[in-house]
Amino acid sequence: MFGQEIQQLIFLLSRFPGLGPRSGRRLALHLLKKKETTLLPLIHTLQRAAEAVKVCSECGNLDTSPVCSICTSTKRDSKVLCVVEEISDLWALERSGEYHGRYFVLGGKLSAISGVKPEDLKIPFLVNKIKTSGITEVVLALNPTLEGQTTLYYIRECLENLPLKITGLAHGVPMGGELDYLDDATLTTAMMRRQVV
Ligand SMILES: [Zn+2]
């Protein structure tokens, strides 16, 4: 029914998060019909993003410089470090605008079932960073899921006996909820009222 080029486009598009074959077909059709205004600018933007975007070596965020603008900003409080599971959580907290410290992105959560170990999440690197960079508060902004909380308790244990305040997001974050899906007001309140864990 379709040529190889169209088939491949549909296949790639349908593998994006939240999409499937049906939305892949719709999207492919949209791009091909509006080539000048959507497909060509998209190709250009993807190409530029692929060339320019890097993972920050300090926190795991994405930016166009090797160390991201949050890590290099002198306006941020370098003594407060917020640990999140995913970049989407960092972006959600930045949108809420309440947090002014720095971040560390784990890139996942501990999971016995999926075999995710502390080393896979750079937790030893994180602990060493906390010990050596004069941090006074660590905010463990992990999702209120079973694995998120397991990760929180594991990191808290690693930091035991250090002269640190260790806090977590306040209640109001629904159980099983992901930070990225919360409205900004809820997330702002959860950050403002963060509690010692
Ligand atoms: Zn960074």
PDB file of C-alpha atoms and ligand atoms in Angstrom:
ATOM      1  CA  MET A   1       0.000   0.000   0.000  1.00  0.00           C
ATOM      2  CA  PHE A   2       2.790   2.434   0.934  1.00  0.00           C
ATOM      3  CA  GLY A   3       6.223   2.943  -0.515  1.00  0.00           C
ATOM      4  CA  GLN A   4       9.229   2.041   1.621  1.00  0.00           C
ATOM      5  CA  GLU A   5       9.879   5.704   2.563  1.00  0.00           C
ATOM      6  CA  ILE A   6       6.345   6.253   3.859  1.00  0.00           C
ATOM      7  CA  GLN A   7       6.308   2.920   5.680  1.00  0.00           C
ATOM      8  CA  GLN A   8       9.557   3.695   7.454  1.00  0.00           C
ATOM      9  CA  LEU A   9       8.303   7.164   8.434  1.00  0.00           C
ATOM     10  CA  ILE A  10       5.099   5.718   9.887  1.00  0.00           C
ATOM     11  CA  PHE A  11       7.062   3.009  11.689  1.00  0.00           C
ATOM     12  CA  LEU A  12       9.439   5.502  13.339  1.00  0.00           C
ATOM     13  CA  LEU A  13       6.697   7.963  14.280  1.00  0.00           C
ATOM     14  CA  SER A  14       4.470   5.237  15.754  1.00  0.00           C
ATOM     15  CA  ARG A  15       7.246   4.272  18.182  1.00  0.00           C
ATOM     16  CA  PHE A  16       7.230   7.636  19.969  1.00  0.00           C
ATOM     17  CA  PRO A  17       5.896   7.630  23.567  1.00  0.00           C
ATOM     18  CA  GLY A  18       2.118   7.846  23.593  1.00  0.00           C
ATOM     19  CA  LEU A  19       1.791   7.154  19.864  1.00  0.00           C
ATOM     20  CA  GLY A  20       0.858   3.972  18.015  1.00  0.00           C
ATOM     21  CA  PRO A  21       0.396   2.861  14.388  1.00  0.00           C
ATOM     22  CA  ARG A  22      -2.793   4.887  13.978  1.00  0.00           C
ATOM     23  CA  SER A  23      -1.339   8.173  15.240  1.00  0.00           C
ATOM     24  CA  GLY A  24       1.872   7.359  13.365  1.00  0.00           C
ATOM     25  CA  ARG A  25      -0.084   7.233  10.116  1.00  0.00           C
ATOM     26  CA  ARG A  26      -1.931  10.462  10.899  1.00  0.00           C
ATOM     27  CA  LEU A  27       1.279  12.257  11.772  1.00  0.00           C
ATOM     28  CA  ALA A  28       3.099  10.974   8.677  1.00  0.00           C
ATOM     29  CA  LEU A  29       0.245  12.159   6.495  1.00  0.00           C
ATOM     30  CA  HIS A  30       0.228  15.564   8.170  1.00  0.00           C
ATOM     31  CA  LEU A  31       3.987  15.982   7.675  1.00  0.00           C
ATOM     32  CA  LEU A  32       3.919  14.862   4.060  1.00  0.00           C
ATOM     33  CA  LYS A  33       0.936  17.018   3.143  1.00  0.00           C
ATOM     34  CA  LYS A  34       2.448  20.129   4.738  1.00  0.00           C
ATOM     35  CA  LYS A  35       5.990  19.545   3.687  1.00  0.00           C
ATOM     36  CA  GLU A  36       7.078  23.176   3.514  1.00  0.00           C
ATOM     37  CA  THR A  37       5.628  24.300   6.840  1.00  0.00           C
ATOM     38  CA  THR A  38       6.087  21.191   8.993  1.00  0.00           C
ATOM     39  CA  LEU A  39       8.319  18.462   7.552  1.00  0.00           C
ATOM     40  CA  LEU A  40      11.238  20.576   6.355  1.00  0.00           C
ATOM     41  CA  PRO A  41      11.444  22.814   9.477  1.00  0.00           C
ATOM     42  CA  LEU A  42      11.217  19.648  11.597  1.00  0.00           C
ATOM     43  CA  ILE A  43      14.117  18.020   9.738  1.00  0.00           C
ATOM     44  CA  HIS A  44      16.182  21.165  10.251  1.00  0.00           C
ATOM     45  CA  THR A  45      15.315  21.385  13.969  1.00  0.00           C
ATOM     46  CA  LEU A  46      16.014  17.689  14.574  1.00  0.00           C
ATOM     47  CA  GLN A  47      19.358  17.984  12.844  1.00  0.00           C
ATOM     48  CA  ARG A  48      20.341  21.009  14.913  1.00  0.00           C
ATOM     49  CA  ALA A  49      19.179  19.383  18.164  1.00  0.00           C
ATOM     50  CA  ALA A  50      21.103  16.197  17.376  1.00  0.00           C
ATOM     51  CA  GLU A  51      24.284  18.200  16.790  1.00  0.00           C
ATOM     52  CA  ALA A  52      23.971  20.698  19.630  1.00  0.00           C
ATOM     53  CA  VAL A  53      22.284  19.034  22.604  1.00  0.00           C
ATOM     54  CA  LYS A  54      24.494  17.332  25.192  1.00  0.00           C
ATOM     55  CA  VAL A  55      24.028  15.663  28.561  1.00  0.00           C
ATOM     56  CA  CYS A  56      25.367  17.849  31.401  1.00  0.00           C
ATOM     57  CA  SER A  57      28.329  16.104  33.005  1.00  0.00           C
ATOM     58  CA  GLU A  58      27.412  17.498  36.421  1.00  0.00           C
ATOM     59  CA  CYS A  59      23.682  16.897  36.724  1.00  0.00           C
ATOM     60  CA  GLY A  60      22.454  14.868  33.744  1.00  0.00           C
ATOM     61  CA  ASN A  61      20.222  17.632  32.356  1.00  0.00           C
ATOM     62  CA  LEU A  62      20.173  18.394  28.622  1.00  0.00           C
ATOM     63  CA  ASP A  63      21.653  21.607  27.272  1.00  0.00           C
ATOM     64  CA  THR A  64      23.884  22.856  24.486  1.00  0.00           C
ATOM     65  CA  SER A  65      27.012  23.201  26.638  1.00  0.00           C
ATOM     66  CA  PRO A  66      28.901  20.339  28.366  1.00  0.00           C
ATOM     67  CA  VAL A  67      27.886  21.773  31.776  1.00  0.00           C
ATOM     68  CA  CYS A  68      24.305  23.049  31.733  1.00  0.00           C
ATOM     69  CA  SER A  69      23.080  26.588  32.410  1.00  0.00           C
ATOM     70  CA  ILE A  70      21.587  25.574  35.787  1.00  0.00           C
ATOM     71  CA  CYS A  71      24.911  24.130  36.997  1.00  0.00           C
ATOM     72  CA  THR A  72      26.872  27.170  35.832  1.00  0.00           C
ATOM     73  CA  SER A  73      24.396  29.841  36.991  1.00  0.00           C
ATOM     74  CA  THR A  74      25.730  32.011  39.812  1.00  0.00           C
ATOM     75  CA  LYS A  75      22.160  32.924  40.749  1.00  0.00           C
ATOM     76  CA  ARG A  76      21.377  29.368  41.873  1.00  0.00           C
ATOM     77  CA  ASP A  77      22.064  28.134  45.386  1.00  0.00           C
ATOM     78  CA  SER A  78      24.936  25.667  45.003  1.00  0.00           C
ATOM     79  CA  LYS A  79      24.437  24.387  48.567  1.00  0.00           C
ATOM     80  CA  VAL A  80      21.045  22.832  47.800  1.00  0.00           C
ATOM     81  CA  LEU A  81      20.853  19.777  45.553  1.00  0.00           C
ATOM     82  CA  CYS A  82      17.588  18.306  44.315  1.00  0.00           C
ATOM     83  CA  VAL A  83      17.678  14.648  43.237  1.00  0.00           C
ATOM     84  CA  VAL A  84      15.111  13.635  40.596  1.00  0.00           C
ATOM     85  CA  GLU A  85      14.456  10.454  38.632  1.00  0.00           C
ATOM     86  CA  GLU A  86      14.144  11.861  35.127  1.00  0.00           C
ATOM     87  CA  ILE A  87      14.901  15.022  33.155  1.00  0.00           C
ATOM     88  CA  SER A  88      11.126  15.489  32.791  1.00  0.00           C
ATOM     89  CA  ASP A  89      10.939  15.853  36.609  1.00  0.00           C
ATOM     90  CA  LEU A  90      13.668  18.523  36.529  1.00  0.00           C
ATOM     91  CA  TRP A  91      11.779  20.378  33.804  1.00  0.00           C
ATOM     92  CA  ALA A  92       8.535  20.125  35.815  1.00  0.00           C
ATOM     93  CA  LEU A  93      10.219  21.615  38.910  1.00  0.00           C
ATOM     94  CA  GLU A  94      11.757  24.383  36.821  1.00  0.00           C
ATOM     95  CA  ARG A  95       8.322  25.201  35.386  1.00  0.00           C
ATOM     96  CA  SER A  96       6.913  25.533  38.896  1.00  0.00           C
ATOM     97  CA  GLY A  97       9.625  28.163  39.565  1.00  0.00           C
ATOM     98  CA  GLU A  98       9.853  27.535  43.313  1.00  0.00           C
ATOM     99  CA  TYR A  99      13.209  25.804  43.454  1.00  0.00           C
ATOM    100  CA  HIS A 100      16.478  27.758  43.157  1.00  0.00           C
ATOM    101  CA  GLY A 101      19.152  25.172  43.895  1.00  0.00           C
ATOM    102  CA  ARG A 102      20.837  22.684  41.602  1.00  0.00           C
ATOM    103  CA  TYR A 103      19.839  19.214  40.447  1.00  0.00           C
ATOM    104  CA  PHE A 104      21.009  15.679  39.977  1.00  0.00           C
ATOM    105  CA  VAL A 105      19.157  13.433  37.513  1.00  0.00           C
ATOM    106  CA  LEU A 106      19.376   9.735  38.367  1.00  0.00           C
ATOM    107  CA  GLY A 107      17.986   8.576  35.036  1.00  0.00           C
ATOM    108  CA  GLY A 108      15.689   6.006  36.641  1.00  0.00           C
ATOM    109  CA  LYS A 109      14.942   4.351  39.963  1.00  0.00           C
ATOM    110  CA  LEU A 110      16.204   1.312  41.804  1.00  0.00           C
ATOM    111  CA  SER A 111      14.346  -1.801  40.751  1.00  0.00           C
ATOM    112  CA  ALA A 112      14.991  -5.387  41.767  1.00  0.00           C
ATOM    113  CA  ILE A 113      12.622  -6.608  39.029  1.00  0.00           C
ATOM    114  CA  SER A 114      14.301  -4.693  36.191  1.00  0.00           C
ATOM    115  CA  GLY A 115      17.747  -5.219  37.736  1.00  0.00           C
ATOM    116  CA  VAL A 116      18.521  -1.497  38.165  1.00  0.00           C
ATOM    117  CA  LYS A 117      21.364  -1.155  40.668  1.00  0.00           C
ATOM    118  CA  PRO A 118      22.803   1.936  42.467  1.00  0.00           C
ATOM    119  CA  GLU A 119      25.749   2.064  40.024  1.00  0.00           C
ATOM    120  CA  ASP A 120      23.324   2.238  37.073  1.00  0.00           C
ATOM    121  CA  LEU A 121      21.889   5.445  38.568  1.00  0.00           C
ATOM    122  CA  LYS A 122      25.321   6.948  39.356  1.00  0.00           C
ATOM    123  CA  ILE A 123      24.415   6.944  43.065  1.00  0.00           C
ATOM    124  CA  PRO A 124      28.063   6.422  44.150  1.00  0.00           C
ATOM    125  CA  PHE A 125      29.006   9.494  42.022  1.00  0.00           C
ATOM    126  CA  LEU A 126      26.128  11.431  43.603  1.00  0.00           C
ATOM    127  CA  VAL A 127      27.164  10.520  47.157  1.00  0.00           C
ATOM    128  CA  ASN A 128      30.746  11.533  46.461  1.00  0.00           C
ATOM    129  CA  LYS A 129      29.585  14.823  44.923  1.00  0.00           C
ATOM    130  CA  ILE A 130      27.483  15.589  48.010  1.00  0.00           C
ATOM    131  CA  LYS A 131      30.381  14.759  50.334  1.00  0.00           C
ATOM    132  CA  THR A 132      32.881  16.930  48.493  1.00  0.00           C
ATOM    133  CA  SER A 133      31.005  20.009  47.280  1.00  0.00           C
ATOM    134  CA  GLY A 134      29.786  21.748  50.427  1.00  0.00           C
ATOM    135  CA  ILE A 135      26.119  20.864  49.964  1.00  0.00           C
ATOM    136  CA  THR A 136      23.979  21.506  53.046  1.00  0.00           C
ATOM    137  CA  GLU A 137      20.559  20.301  51.891  1.00  0.00           C
ATOM    138  CA  VAL A 138      19.584  17.408  49.645  1.00  0.00           C
ATOM    139  CA  VAL A 139      16.001  17.381  48.396  1.00  0.00           C
ATOM    140  CA  LEU A 140      14.999  13.864  47.379  1.00  0.00           C
ATOM    141  CA  ALA A 141      12.223  14.784  44.923  1.00  0.00           C
ATOM    142  CA  LEU A 142      11.478  11.220  43.883  1.00  0.00           C
ATOM    143  CA  ASN A 143       8.135  10.013  42.655  1.00  0.00           C
ATOM    144  CA  PRO A 144       5.774   8.623  45.310  1.00  0.00           C
ATOM    145  CA  THR A 145       5.813   5.165  43.762  1.00  0.00           C
ATOM    146  CA  LEU A 146       7.137   2.037  45.461  1.00  0.00           C
ATOM    147  CA  GLU A 147      10.389   2.098  43.483  1.00  0.00           C
ATOM    148  CA  GLY A 148      10.747   5.881  43.871  1.00  0.00           C
ATOM    149  CA  GLN A 149      10.468   5.561  47.630  1.00  0.00           C
ATOM    150  CA  THR A 150      12.848   2.561  47.729  1.00  0.00           C
ATOM    151  CA  THR A 151      15.375   4.751  45.910  1.00  0.00           C
ATOM    152  CA  LEU A 152      14.745   7.607  48.358  1.00  0.00           C
ATOM    153  CA  TYR A 153      15.422   5.388  51.396  1.00  0.00           C
ATOM    154  CA  TYR A 154      18.519   3.900  49.792  1.00  0.00           C
ATOM    155  CA  ILE A 155      20.044   7.340  49.086  1.00  0.00           C
ATOM    156  CA  ARG A 156      19.079   8.557  52.544  1.00  0.00           C
ATOM    157  CA  GLU A 157      20.942   5.601  54.046  1.00  0.00           C
ATOM    158  CA  CYS A 158      24.042   6.382  51.965  1.00  0.00           C
ATOM    159  CA  LEU A 159      24.010   9.939  53.330  1.00  0.00           C
ATOM    160  CA  GLU A 160      23.508   8.958  56.953  1.00  0.00           C
ATOM    161  CA  ASN A 161      25.790  10.643  59.488  1.00  0.00           C
ATOM    162  CA  LEU A 162      26.707  13.454  57.097  1.00  0.00           C
ATOM    163  CA  PRO A 163      26.080  17.016  58.346  1.00  0.00           C
ATOM    164  CA  LEU A 164      23.139  17.504  55.972  1.00  0.00           C
ATOM    165  CA  LYS A 165      19.477  18.314  55.938  1.00  0.00           C
ATOM    166  CA  ILE A 166      17.700  15.666  53.851  1.00  0.00           C
ATOM    167  CA  THR A 167      14.206  16.581  52.719  1.00  0.00           C
ATOM    168  CA  GLY A 168      11.494  15.137  50.493  1.00  0.00           C
ATOM    169  CA  LEU A 169       8.519  16.684  48.746  1.00  0.00           C
ATOM    170  CA  ALA A 170       5.555  17.423  51.008  1.00  0.00           C
ATOM    171  CA  HIS A 171       2.334  15.478  50.869  1.00  0.00           C
ATOM    172  CA  GLY A 172      -0.052  16.598  48.207  1.00  0.00           C
ATOM    173  CA  VAL A 173       1.874  14.653  45.613  1.00  0.00           C
ATOM    174  CA  PRO A 174      -0.543  11.786  44.972  1.00  0.00           C
ATOM    175  CA  MET A 175       0.692   8.208  45.504  1.00  0.00           C
ATOM    176  CA  GLY A 176       1.820   6.697  42.229  1.00  0.00           C
ATOM    177  CA  GLY A 177       1.809  10.140  40.627  1.00  0.00           C
ATOM    178  CA  GLU A 178       4.608  11.342  38.407  1.00  0.00           C
ATOM    179  CA  LEU A 179       5.950  14.837  38.988  1.00  0.00           C
ATOM    180  CA  ASP A 180       5.653  15.741  35.333  1.00  0.00           C
ATOM    181  CA  TYR A 181       1.880  15.221  35.421  1.00  0.00           C
ATOM    182  CA  LEU A 182       1.267  17.482  38.415  1.00  0.00           C
ATOM    183  CA  ASP A 183      -0.048  20.978  37.971  1.00  0.00           C
ATOM    184  CA  ASP A 184       2.464  23.708  38.787  1.00  0.00           C
ATOM    185  CA  ALA A 185       0.632  24.893  41.919  1.00  0.00           C
ATOM    186  CA  THR A 186       0.685  21.415  43.503  1.00  0.00           C
ATOM    187  CA  LEU A 187       4.352  20.980  42.691  1.00  0.00           C
ATOM    188  CA  THR A 188       5.209  24.458  43.996  1.00  0.00           C
ATOM    189  CA  THR A 189       3.456  23.705  47.299  1.00  0.00           C
ATOM    190  CA  ALA A 190       5.128  20.294  47.563  1.00  0.00           C
ATOM    191  CA  MET A 191       8.536  21.954  47.113  1.00  0.00           C
ATOM    192  CA  MET A 192       7.821  24.896  49.444  1.00  0.00           C
ATOM    193  CA  ARG A 193       6.620  22.625  52.247  1.00  0.00           C
ATOM    194  CA  ARG A 194       9.312  20.024  51.786  1.00  0.00           C
ATOM    195  CA  GLN A 195       9.962  18.009  54.937  1.00  0.00           C
ATOM    196  CA  VAL A 196      12.876  16.239  56.530  1.00  0.00           C
ATOM    197  CA  VAL A 197      12.782  12.550  55.588  1.00  0.00           C
TER     198      VAL A 197
HETATM  199 ZN    ZN B   1      23.822  20.541  34.904  1.00  0.00          ZN
END
